Short mmCIF file of C-alpha atoms and ligand atoms in Angstrom, two decimals:
data_model
loop_
_atom_site.label_atom_id
_atom_site.label_comp_id
_atom_site.label_asym_id
_atom_site.label_seq_id
_atom_site.Cartn_x
_atom_site.Cartn_y
_atom_site.Cartn_z
CA UNK C 129 6.88 9.71 12.48
CA UNK C 130 10.22 11.73 10.41
CA UNK C 131 10.33 15.32 10.23
CA UNK C 132 12.48 17.33 7.98
CA UNK C 133 14.41 19.95 9.16
CA UNK C 134 15.45 22.82 7.03
CA UNK C 135 17.87 25.68 7.73
CA UNK C 136 16.73 28.28 5.16
CA UNK C 137 18.75 31.03 3.47
CA UNK C 138 21.08 29.19 1.12
CA UNK C 139 20.64 29.67 -2.81
CA UNK C 140 20.29 26.45 -4.55
CA UNK C 141 22.82 25.80 -7.00
CA UNK C 142 23.61 22.99 -9.37
CA UNK C 143 21.48 20.25 -11.54
CA UNK C 144 18.29 18.27 -10.50
CA UNK C 145 17.19 15.07 -12.65
CA UNK C 146 13.55 15.04 -13.06
CA UNK C 147 12.03 11.68 -12.25
CA UNK C 148 9.15 9.73 -13.68
CA UNK C 149 5.58 11.19 -13.63
CA UNK C 150 3.80 9.71 -10.93
CA UNK C 151 0.50 10.53 -12.25
CA UNK C 152 1.56 9.17 -15.32
CA UNK C 153 3.03 5.87 -13.94
CA UNK C 154 -0.20 5.07 -11.55
CA UNK C 155 -2.68 4.67 -14.68
CA UNK C 156 0.09 3.03 -16.64
CA UNK C 157 0.36 -0.10 -13.76
CA UNK C 158 -3.14 -0.06 -13.54
CA UNK C 159 -3.48 -0.62 -17.38
CA UNK C 160 -0.81 -3.56 -17.40
CA UNK C 161 -3.95 -5.36 -15.89
CA UNK C 162 -5.39 -5.35 -19.40
CA UNK C 163 -2.91 -6.74 -21.63
CA UNK C 164 -1.71 -10.55 -20.05
CA UNK C 165 1.79 -10.92 -20.04
CA UNK C 166 5.42 -9.36 -19.02
CA UNK C 167 5.50 -5.56 -19.33
CA UNK C 168 9.02 -3.44 -18.83
CA UNK C 169 8.29 -0.05 -17.28
CA UNK C 170 11.10 2.34 -17.32
CA UNK C 171 11.16 5.81 -15.36
CA UNK C 172 8.79 4.52 -12.44
CA UNK C 173 9.61 7.02 -9.75
CA UNK C 174 10.46 5.75 -6.29
CA UNK C 175 7.60 6.75 -4.40
CA UNK C 176 5.12 5.71 -1.68
CA UNK C 177 2.04 6.02 -4.05
CA UNK C 178 3.80 3.63 -6.72
CA UNK C 179 4.59 1.17 -4.10
CA UNK C 180 0.69 1.23 -2.73
CA UNK C 181 0.07 0.69 -6.33
CA UNK C 182 2.23 -2.56 -6.47
CA UNK C 183 0.81 -3.90 -3.72
CA UNK C 184 -2.52 -3.55 -4.99
CA UNK C 185 -1.93 -5.28 -8.06
CA UNK C 186 -0.44 -7.70 -6.45
CA UNK C 187 -3.63 -8.28 -4.71
CA UNK C 188 -5.03 -8.99 -8.19
CA UNK C 189 -1.93 -11.93 -8.97
CA UNK C 190 0.16 -9.09 -10.96
CA UNK C 191 4.05 -9.65 -10.04
CA UNK C 192 6.80 -7.56 -9.74
CA UNK C 193 10.72 -7.42 -10.13
CA UNK C 194 12.05 -4.19 -9.24
CA UNK C 195 14.65 -2.94 -11.23
CA UNK C 196 15.21 -0.26 -14.43
CA UNK C 197 13.12 -1.15 -16.03
CA UNK C 198 10.51 -2.60 -13.72
CA UNK C 199 9.46 -5.98 -14.85
CA UNK C 200 5.58 -6.46 -14.07
CA UNK C 201 4.03 -9.67 -15.14
CA UNK C 202 0.06 -9.43 -15.12
CA UNK C 203 -0.33 -12.70 -16.57
CA UNK C 204 -2.38 -14.39 -14.14
CA UNK C 205 -5.32 -12.41 -12.83
CA UNK C 206 -6.48 -14.09 -9.47
CA UNK C 207 -8.42 -11.16 -7.86
CA UNK C 208 -10.56 -8.06 -8.51
CA UNK C 209 -11.03 -6.46 -5.62
CA UNK C 210 -9.53 -2.92 -4.39
CA UNK C 211 -9.78 -3.05 -0.86
CA UNK C 212 -10.72 0.08 1.62
CA UNK C 213 -7.40 0.06 3.54
CA UNK C 214 -5.63 0.61 0.10
CA UNK C 215 -7.82 3.54 -1.40
CA UNK C 216 -8.48 5.47 1.83
CA UNK C 217 -4.29 5.64 1.52
CA UNK C 218 -4.43 6.63 -2.16
CA UNK C 219 -7.53 7.44 -4.32
CA UNK C 220 -5.61 6.62 -7.61
CA UNK C 221 -6.61 3.12 -6.63
CA UNK C 222 -9.97 3.45 -8.17
CA UNK C 223 -7.48 3.72 -11.59
CA UNK C 224 -8.07 -0.31 -11.17
CA UNK C 225 -12.23 0.04 -11.73
CA UNK C 226 -11.57 0.19 -15.76
CA UNK C 227 -9.04 -2.24 -16.19
CA UNK C 228 -10.61 -4.89 -14.62
CA UNK C 229 -14.06 -4.49 -15.60
CA UNK C 230 -12.86 -4.41 -19.13
CA UNK C 231 -10.63 -7.78 -18.62
CA UNK C 232 -12.20 -9.54 -15.89
CA UNK C 233 -16.01 -8.37 -16.45
CA UNK C 234 -16.10 -7.43 -12.70
CA UNK C 235 -14.66 -5.25 -10.31
CA UNK C 236 -14.94 -4.59 -6.45
CA UNK C 237 -13.56 -1.12 -5.38
CA UNK C 238 -13.92 0.59 -2.47
CA UNK C 239 -15.54 3.95 -2.49
CA UNK C 240 -13.19 6.56 -1.88
CA UNK C 241 -14.11 9.27 0.76
CA UNK C 242 -13.57 12.57 1.04
CA UNK C 243 -9.70 13.74 1.13
CA UNK C 244 -7.75 16.58 2.27
CA UNK C 245 -8.35 18.92 -0.83
CA UNK C 246 -12.17 18.47 -1.47
CA UNK C 247 -15.20 15.88 -1.97
CA UNK C 248 -13.51 14.36 -5.11
CA UNK C 249 -16.14 12.22 -6.19
CA UNK C 250 -16.18 9.57 -8.88
CA UNK C 251 -19.78 9.75 -9.92
CA UNK C 252 -18.46 10.58 -13.80
CA UNK C 253 -16.02 7.41 -13.40
CA UNK C 254 -19.35 5.55 -12.84
CA UNK C 255 -21.81 7.43 -15.04
CA UNK C 256 -19.59 6.26 -18.27
CA UNK C 257 -19.20 2.95 -17.32
CA UNK C 258 -22.97 2.82 -17.22
CA UNK C 259 -23.11 4.03 -20.51
CA UNK C 260 -20.66 1.50 -21.51
CA UNK C 261 -23.05 -1.34 -20.37
CA UNK C 262 -21.32 -2.02 -16.95
CA UNK C 263 -23.92 -2.65 -13.87
CA UNK C 264 -22.72 -0.68 -11.08
CA UNK C 265 -24.55 -1.43 -7.35
CA UNK C 266 -23.03 0.38 -3.98
CA UNK C 267 -22.65 -2.19 -1.24
CA UNK C 268 -21.24 -1.53 1.98
CA UNK C 269 -19.06 1.01 0.79
CA UNK C 270 -17.58 -0.66 -2.43
CA UNK C 271 -18.50 -0.38 -6.01
CA UNK C 272 -19.15 -3.83 -7.10
CA UNK C 273 -19.17 -3.49 -11.00
CA UNK C 274 -20.32 -6.33 -13.44
CA UNK C 275 -20.23 -6.35 -17.14
CA UNK C 276 -20.32 -8.80 -20.08
CA UNK C 277 -18.16 -7.69 -22.73
CA UNK C 278 -18.19 -3.75 -22.85
CA UNK C 279 -19.83 -1.48 -25.58
CA UNK C 280 -18.90 1.76 -26.93
CA UNK C 281 -20.81 4.55 -26.12
CA UNK C 282 -20.40 8.34 -26.16
CA UNK C 283 -19.60 10.03 -23.18
CA UNK C 284 -19.54 13.70 -22.36
CA UNK C 285 -17.94 14.85 -19.47
CA UNK C 286 -19.72 17.49 -17.40
CA UNK C 287 -16.40 18.53 -16.14
CA UNK C 288 -13.13 16.98 -17.23
CA UNK C 289 -11.59 14.76 -14.79
CA UNK C 290 -8.10 13.33 -15.12
CA UNK C 291 -8.33 10.02 -13.46
CA UNK C 292 -12.35 9.86 -14.78
CA UNK C 293 -10.83 10.08 -18.66
CA UNK C 294 -8.37 7.50 -17.50
CA UNK C 295 -10.52 4.93 -16.18
CA UNK C 296 -13.03 4.96 -19.23
CA UNK C 297 -10.29 5.34 -21.83
CA UNK C 298 -8.73 2.34 -20.45
CA UNK C 299 -12.36 0.48 -20.29
CA UNK C 300 -12.98 1.23 -23.90
CA UNK C 301 -9.82 -0.13 -25.45
CA UNK C 302 -10.99 -3.32 -25.07
CA UNK C 303 -15.18 -2.82 -25.65
CA UNK C 304 -17.00 -3.70 -28.75
CA UNK C 305 -17.44 -1.15 -30.94
CA UNK C 306 -16.47 3.04 -30.96
CA UNK C 307 -16.29 4.97 -27.77
CA UNK C 308 -16.19 8.74 -28.09
CA UNK C 309 -15.05 10.94 -24.83
CA UNK C 310 -16.03 14.18 -25.15
CA UNK C 311 -14.94 17.37 -22.62
CA UNK C 312 -12.18 14.80 -22.03
CA UNK C 313 -8.86 15.99 -19.34
CA UNK C 314 -5.96 16.76 -21.67
CA UNK C 315 -3.11 16.51 -19.01
CA UNK C 316 -0.29 15.28 -20.46
CA UNK C 317 -0.41 12.03 -17.92
CA UNK C 318 -3.77 11.10 -19.86
CA UNK C 319 -1.52 11.60 -23.13
CA UNK C 320 0.86 9.13 -21.71
CA UNK C 321 -1.41 6.44 -21.12
CA UNK C 322 -2.97 7.06 -24.21
CA UNK C 323 0.27 6.43 -25.90
CA UNK C 324 1.17 3.20 -23.69
CA UNK C 325 -2.22 1.76 -24.59
CA UNK C 326 -1.61 2.09 -28.04
CA UNK C 327 1.74 0.72 -28.13
CA UNK C 328 -0.30 -2.21 -26.51
CA UNK C 329 -2.36 -2.35 -29.46
CA UNK C 330 -5.35 0.18 -28.52
CA UNK C 331 -6.65 2.32 -31.11
CA UNK C 332 -7.02 5.81 -30.12
CA UNK C 333 -7.87 8.89 -32.11
CA UNK C 334 -6.93 12.37 -30.72
CA UNK C 335 -4.73 12.03 -28.27
CA UNK C 336 -3.62 15.02 -26.20
CA UNK C 337 -7.38 16.55 -27.21
CA UNK C 338 -10.49 16.99 -25.63
CA UNK C 339 -12.29 14.49 -27.84
CA UNK C 340 -10.79 10.57 -27.44
CA UNK C 341 -12.13 8.22 -30.04
CA UNK C 342 -11.41 4.87 -29.28
CA UNK C 343 -12.31 1.82 -31.54
CA UNK C 344 -12.18 -1.26 -28.93
CA UNK C 345 -9.74 -4.16 -30.02
CA UNK C 346 -10.38 -7.67 -28.60
CA UNK C 347 -7.05 -7.90 -26.97
CA UNK C 348 -3.82 -5.99 -25.86
CA UNK C 349 -0.42 -6.95 -25.56
CA UNK C 350 2.51 -6.41 -22.94
CA UNK C 351 5.24 -4.05 -24.09
CA UNK C 352 8.20 -2.12 -22.75
CA UNK C 353 7.31 1.58 -22.08
CA UNK C 354 9.06 4.66 -20.99
CA UNK C 355 7.01 6.78 -18.57
CA UNK C 356 6.87 10.49 -19.16
CA UNK C 357 8.97 13.15 -16.53
CA UNK C 358 6.96 14.74 -14.07
CA UNK C 359 6.19 18.30 -14.78
CA UNK C 360 4.95 18.75 -11.22
CA UNK C 361 7.88 17.85 -9.56
CA UNK C 362 9.84 20.13 -12.15
CA UNK C 363 7.81 23.14 -11.59
CA UNK C 364 8.29 22.29 -7.56
CA UNK C 365 12.05 22.56 -8.26
CA UNK C 366 11.65 25.93 -10.57
CA UNK C 367 10.03 27.23 -7.12
CA UNK C 368 12.48 26.09 -4.72
CA UNK C 369 15.58 27.48 -7.00
CA UNK C 370 13.29 31.08 -7.74
CA UNK C 371 12.67 31.54 -4.16
CA UNK C 372 16.31 30.97 -2.71
CA UNK C 373 17.47 33.34 -5.42
CA UNK C 374 19.57 30.34 -6.73
CA UNK C 375 20.94 29.06 -9.82
CA UNK C 376 19.05 25.58 -10.78
CA UNK C 377 18.92 23.47 -14.07
CA UNK C 378 16.65 20.75 -14.16
CA UNK C 379 17.45 17.90 -16.42
CA UNK C 380 14.73 15.41 -18.17
CA UNK C 381 12.61 18.30 -17.91
CA UNK C 382 9.10 18.10 -19.54
CA UNK C 383 9.42 21.39 -20.90
CA UNK C 384 6.34 21.42 -23.25
CA UNK C 385 4.26 20.49 -20.33
CA UNK C 386 5.07 23.38 -18.17
CA UNK C 387 4.19 26.38 -20.53
CA UNK C 388 1.46 28.08 -18.31
CA UNK C 389 3.91 27.53 -15.61
CA UNK C 390 6.89 28.92 -17.15
CA UNK C 391 4.76 31.96 -18.26
CA UNK C 392 3.62 32.46 -14.73
CA UNK C 393 6.98 32.23 -13.53
CA UNK C 394 8.39 34.59 -16.03
CA UNK C 395 5.72 37.47 -15.54
CA UNK C 396 6.51 37.12 -11.99
CA UNK C 397 10.23 37.89 -12.85
CA UNK C 398 11.77 34.88 -12.49
CA UNK C 399 14.59 34.52 -14.96
CA UNK C 400 14.54 31.79 -17.15
CA UNK C 401 15.95 29.55 -19.84
CA UNK C 402 14.55 26.57 -21.84
CA UNK C 403 16.09 24.20 -24.09
CA UNK C 404 14.47 20.60 -24.84
CA UNK C 405 14.97 18.53 -22.08
CA UNK C 406 16.09 21.35 -19.68
CA UNK C 407 14.92 24.26 -18.00
CA UNK C 408 17.62 26.82 -15.82
CA UNK C 409 16.48 29.28 -13.14
CA UNK C 410 18.88 32.27 -13.10
CA UNK C 411 19.65 34.42 -10.02
CA UNK C 412 18.62 37.95 -10.29
CA UNK C 413 15.76 40.29 -11.04
CA UNK C 414 12.67 41.66 -8.75
CA UNK C 415 10.41 38.80 -7.99
CA UNK C 416 6.88 40.55 -8.13
CA UNK C 417 3.38 39.28 -7.16
CA UNK C 418 1.09 37.76 -10.15
CA UNK C 419 -2.47 36.46 -10.38
CA UNK C 420 -3.05 32.92 -11.08
CA UNK C 421 -6.00 30.91 -11.73
CA UNK C 422 -5.94 27.03 -11.63
CA UNK C 423 -7.58 25.30 -14.58
CA UNK C 424 -7.62 22.19 -16.45
CA UNK C 425 -4.71 21.58 -18.67
CA UNK C 426 -3.24 23.54 -20.65
CA UNK C 427 -3.76 26.01 -17.72
CA UNK C 428 -2.13 26.85 -14.67
CA UNK C 429 -2.22 23.27 -12.89
CA UNK C 430 -3.63 23.43 -9.37
CA UNK C 431 -1.22 20.84 -8.12
CA UNK C 432 1.20 23.74 -8.69
CA UNK C 433 -1.11 26.29 -6.80
CA UNK C 434 0.70 25.54 -2.86
CA UNK C 435 3.99 25.95 -4.38
CA UNK C 436 3.74 29.07 -6.35
CA UNK C 437 1.93 30.61 -3.50
CA UNK C 438 4.81 30.04 -1.50
CA UNK C 439 7.17 32.05 -3.98
CA UNK C 440 4.43 34.57 -3.82
CA UNK C 441 5.01 35.18 -0.12
CA UNK C 442 8.51 36.91 -0.73
CA UNK C 443 7.43 38.67 -4.14
CA UNK C 444 6.84 42.47 -4.04
CA UNK C 445 3.21 43.76 -4.01
CA UNK C 446 0.18 41.34 -3.83
CA UNK C 447 -0.71 38.44 -5.90
CA UNK C 448 -4.27 36.63 -5.86
CA UNK C 449 -4.40 32.99 -6.26
CA UNK C 450 -7.88 32.09 -7.45
CA UNK C 451 -8.41 27.80 -7.23
CA UNK C 452 -11.00 26.25 -9.27
CA UNK C 453 -10.41 22.42 -8.94
CA UNK C 454 -10.69 21.78 -5.90
CA UNK C 455 -12.93 23.42 -2.75
CA UNK C 456 -10.37 22.93 -0.21
CA UNK C 457 -7.09 23.35 -1.60
CA UNK C 458 -5.83 26.06 0.83
CA UNK C 459 -5.03 24.06 3.90
CA UNK C 460 -0.99 25.51 3.32
CA UNK C 461 -2.17 28.84 3.99
CA UNK C 462 -2.23 28.69 7.84
CA UNK C 463 0.90 26.66 7.80
CA UNK C 464 2.63 29.69 5.51
CA UNK C 465 1.41 32.02 7.93
CA UNK C 466 3.16 30.32 10.55
CA UNK C 467 6.28 31.39 8.71
CA UNK C 468 5.47 34.94 8.76
CA UNK C 469 3.47 35.11 5.55
CA UNK C 470 0.37 37.68 5.04
CA UNK C 471 -2.31 35.66 3.38
CA UNK C 472 -5.93 36.14 3.74
CA UNK C 473 -8.43 33.45 2.10
CA UNK C 474 -12.03 34.65 0.85
CA UNK C 475 -13.79 31.40 -0.44
CA UNK C 476 -11.53 30.33 -3.43
CA UNK C 477 -9.51 33.10 -3.39
CA UNK C 478 -6.38 33.98 -1.78
CA UNK C 479 -4.54 37.13 -1.40
CA UNK C 480 -0.84 37.24 -0.51
CA UNK C 481 0.53 40.32 0.15
CA UNK C 482 4.39 40.01 -0.09
CA UNK C 483 6.75 40.25 2.94
CA UNK C 484 10.31 40.85 3.18
CA UNK C 485 11.31 37.65 5.08
CA UNK C 486 9.60 34.55 6.28
CA UNK C 487 10.94 33.25 9.49
CA UNK C 488 11.27 29.31 10.39
CA UNK C 489 8.70 27.77 12.59
CA UNK C 490 7.26 24.12 13.09
CA UNK C 491 4.80 23.29 10.31
CA UNK C 492 2.64 20.64 9.93
CA UNK C 493 2.48 19.12 6.24
CA UNK C 494 -1.26 18.20 5.24
CA UNK C 495 -1.41 16.81 1.72
CA UNK C 496 1.19 16.25 -0.94
CA UNK C 497 1.64 19.57 -2.60
CA UNK C 498 0.71 21.78 0.56
CA UNK C 499 3.92 20.09 2.15
CA UNK C 500 5.83 21.08 -0.87
CA UNK C 501 5.25 24.61 -0.16
CA UNK C 502 6.32 24.44 3.17
CA UNK C 503 9.43 22.97 1.87
CA UNK C 504 9.83 25.66 -0.50
CA UNK C 505 8.84 28.30 1.76
CA UNK C 506 11.39 26.90 4.55
CA UNK C 507 14.00 27.11 1.96
CA UNK C 508 14.00 30.64 1.81
CA UNK C 509 12.96 31.27 5.70
CA UNK C 510 15.30 32.57 8.41
CA UNK C 511 16.38 30.08 10.59
CA UNK C 512 15.03 26.75 11.15
CA UNK C 513 11.66 25.29 10.09
CA UNK C 514 10.41 21.78 11.21
CA UNK C 515 7.77 20.04 9.00
CA UNK C 516 5.78 17.30 10.18
CA UNK C 517 4.03 14.58 8.84
CA UNK C 518 6.29 14.43 5.92
CA UNK C 519 5.19 11.07 4.44
CA UNK C 520 2.76 13.46 2.16
CA UNK C 521 5.97 14.16 0.71
CA UNK C 522 6.83 10.43 -0.01
CA UNK C 523 3.81 10.21 -1.90
CA UNK C 524 5.00 11.86 -4.90
CA UNK C 525 8.69 13.63 -4.46
CA UNK C 526 11.27 11.03 -5.02
CA UNK C 527 14.52 11.48 -3.25
CA UNK C 528 13.31 14.89 -2.37
CA UNK C 529 15.64 15.30 0.82
CA UNK C 530 18.88 13.61 -1.32
CA UNK C 531 17.72 16.08 -4.35
CA UNK C 532 17.67 19.46 -2.69
CA UNK C 533 21.21 18.39 -0.61
CA UNK C 534 22.80 18.02 -3.29
CA UNK C 535 21.72 21.77 -4.42
CA UNK C 536 23.48 22.96 -1.50
CA UNK C 537 19.85 23.25 0.84
CA UNK C 538 20.95 22.57 4.48
CA UNK C 539 18.03 19.96 4.77
CA UNK C 540 17.83 16.90 6.92
CA UNK C 541 15.25 14.15 7.69
CA UNK C 542 15.34 12.80 11.18
CA UNK C 543 12.73 10.94 13.34
CA UNK C 544 10.35 12.84 15.15
N1 EPU O 789 -14.83 15.23 -10.49
C1 EPU O 789 -16.12 15.09 -10.20
N2 EPU O 789 -16.85 13.95 -10.34
C2 EPU O 789 -15.66 12.83 -10.61
C3 EPU O 789 -14.50 13.10 -10.69
C4 EPU O 789 -14.33 14.35 -10.34
O1 EPU O 789 -17.03 16.08 -9.95
O2 EPU O 789 -16.43 11.97 -11.05
C5 EPU O 789 -14.40 16.89 -10.03
C6 EPU O 789 -13.63 16.68 -8.70
O3 EPU O 789 -14.11 17.16 -7.65
C7 EPU O 789 -12.51 17.92 -9.28
C8 EPU O 789 -12.71 17.97 -10.75
O4 EPU O 789 -13.60 17.28 -10.98
O5 EPU O 789 -13.40 19.16 -8.90
C9 EPU O 789 -11.34 17.57 -11.39
O6 EPU O 789 -11.01 16.60 -10.51
P1 EPU O 789 -10.50 15.34 -11.09
O7 EPU O 789 -10.99 13.96 -11.39
O8 EPU O 789 -9.52 15.58 -12.42
O9 EPU O 789 -8.94 14.70 -10.31
P2 EPU O 789 -8.22 13.28 -9.93
O10 EPU O 789 -8.31 12.69 -11.08
O11 EPU O 789 -9.11 12.87 -8.84
C10 EPU O 789 -6.00 14.24 -10.51
C11 EPU O 789 -4.50 13.85 -9.96
C12 EPU O 789 -4.41 15.09 -9.03
C13 EPU O 789 -4.61 16.04 -9.49
C14 EPU O 789 -6.23 16.57 -10.27
C15 EPU O 789 -6.57 17.40 -10.73
C16 EPU O 789 -3.75 11.61 -10.21
C17 EPU O 789 -3.87 10.47 -9.83
N3 EPU O 789 -4.37 12.50 -9.63
O12 EPU O 789 -6.93 13.62 -9.63
O13 EPU O 789 -3.19 14.83 -8.51
O14 EPU O 789 -4.83 17.43 -8.70
O15 EPU O 789 -5.95 15.32 -11.54
O16 EPU O 789 -5.14 17.72 -11.83
O17 EPU O 789 -3.94 11.91 -11.59
C18 EPU O 789 -1.61 15.28 -6.89
O18 EPU O 789 -0.74 14.84 -7.57
O19 EPU O 789 -1.15 15.84 -5.92
C19 EPU O 789 -2.80 15.00 -7.00
C20 EPU O 789 -3.66 15.29 -6.17
#
C-alpha cells in the first residue's frame, strides 16, 4: 500500500487546472444505461471511483473506449446486478438502481452498509421508487427491484439527498406521466445530471431548484456531453494554497458553485480574486478563526469541512465547525491532533484553537476528504509528514501528487 510523504513549509505557487467533478461523472455514467447507443463524455476525471463505476457498468454490458472524450457504448444491456464487492468499495454504485428499473424494469443492488462518515441509509431512494410503482424486496443483503413501466408520482424528500434525488430523477425521465420531486437536493452535480438527461431528450423543469418536475418520455437518445468542474477539488486547492501562504491560480474553476466556500475563506482573511473560470489565492493577510456550519447546497459543503478545518488549525483565535450532514465526519480530528492541532469535539461541533505551527508526523487517511485535510495540514507543517492509506485520495483527486509538485510542494508517493 502506498504512502505519501510531504515535507511542509513551501508556499505553493503557480497554476492548477481543476478536473471534472467526480460526483457529477458518477451519476452521468449511470445515466448512460438509460439511452442505448454510443455516448461521448468529456472531462471525466481519472479516478479510482470512475474506474469502479466503469467496471460496474461493464458487468451490465456497457463497453468503454478510453480517451478524451470517453466513448461509452450502452447499446446492449446484459445484466442488472450491482454486487456487494462493488457497492462496498463505492456507495455511489447505488446510482444504477434508478436507471436499471427505468430501462430493464428490474435491478438487484447490494444494500450499502455503514461507512466511515456515517450510517448513510438509502431509505429515501427506495421509498421514492416505491411511490413510482417499483416493487422492492430485500433479499440476502440485496435490494431487489421490479417494475412494469414506472409511473409518475409526487415525492417529498424528508431531507434533501444528493444521490437519492439523482436516482429518482433518472427513473422519472422514463416514467409514464409527471413526477414532482420536492425538497430535492440542489447540489450543482444534480443540475449537471439534469442537463445531461435533458440533452438525451428528458423533459425536466426546475433544474437547480428544490422542486424538479419531470415529464416522462418513452425513450432517450445517446449524446456528447462535457462534465462540469469539481468544486470540491477546487476548494481543496484553495485551502492548500491559503495554508501555505502561497499564490495559486485555479483554472477551469467552477466559481459560481463555490460561493459559500469563497465567502468563508474571505471571512477568514484569505485574499482571493475570482473571474469566470479562474480563482487566485494571494499571499498576505492574517488568517483568523471563523465558524462554519455544513449545510446542503447552497450552504457550506460537508465535503469541504475537513479541508477547512485543516486551515483553521493555523488561524488566529478559535473557530467552531458544526457538521450537520453526516454524524461521524470528524475522523480527521485525531489525525490533525497528531500534527499538533488543538481541536476538541463535542457532538457535532469541533472547536479549533489556532496554533502557531503544525509539526510533521505519521498519520492515517480514513476517508476521502479526511485524507485531503491531512495533505493540506502537512503542506504547512514543519518537517516530514507521512500519510498512510492514500488509496482514499485516489478515489477523488486526479493526479494529486503531480499537481501539488508542479505548484512547488515537496511531495512524493512511495510504496509503503
Ligand atoms: N439520507 C437518509 N436517507 C437516504 C439518503 C440520505 O437519511 O435515503 C441522509 C444521509 O444519511 C445524510 C443526508 O441524508 O445524513 C445527506 O446524504 P446524501 O444522500 O445527500 O449523501 P449521498 O448522496 O450519499 C453525496 C456525495 C457525498 C457528499 C454528500 C453530501 C456522491 C456520489 N456522493 O452522497 O460525497 O458528501 O452527497 O453532499 O454524490 C465525497 O465526495 O467525498 C462524498 C462523500
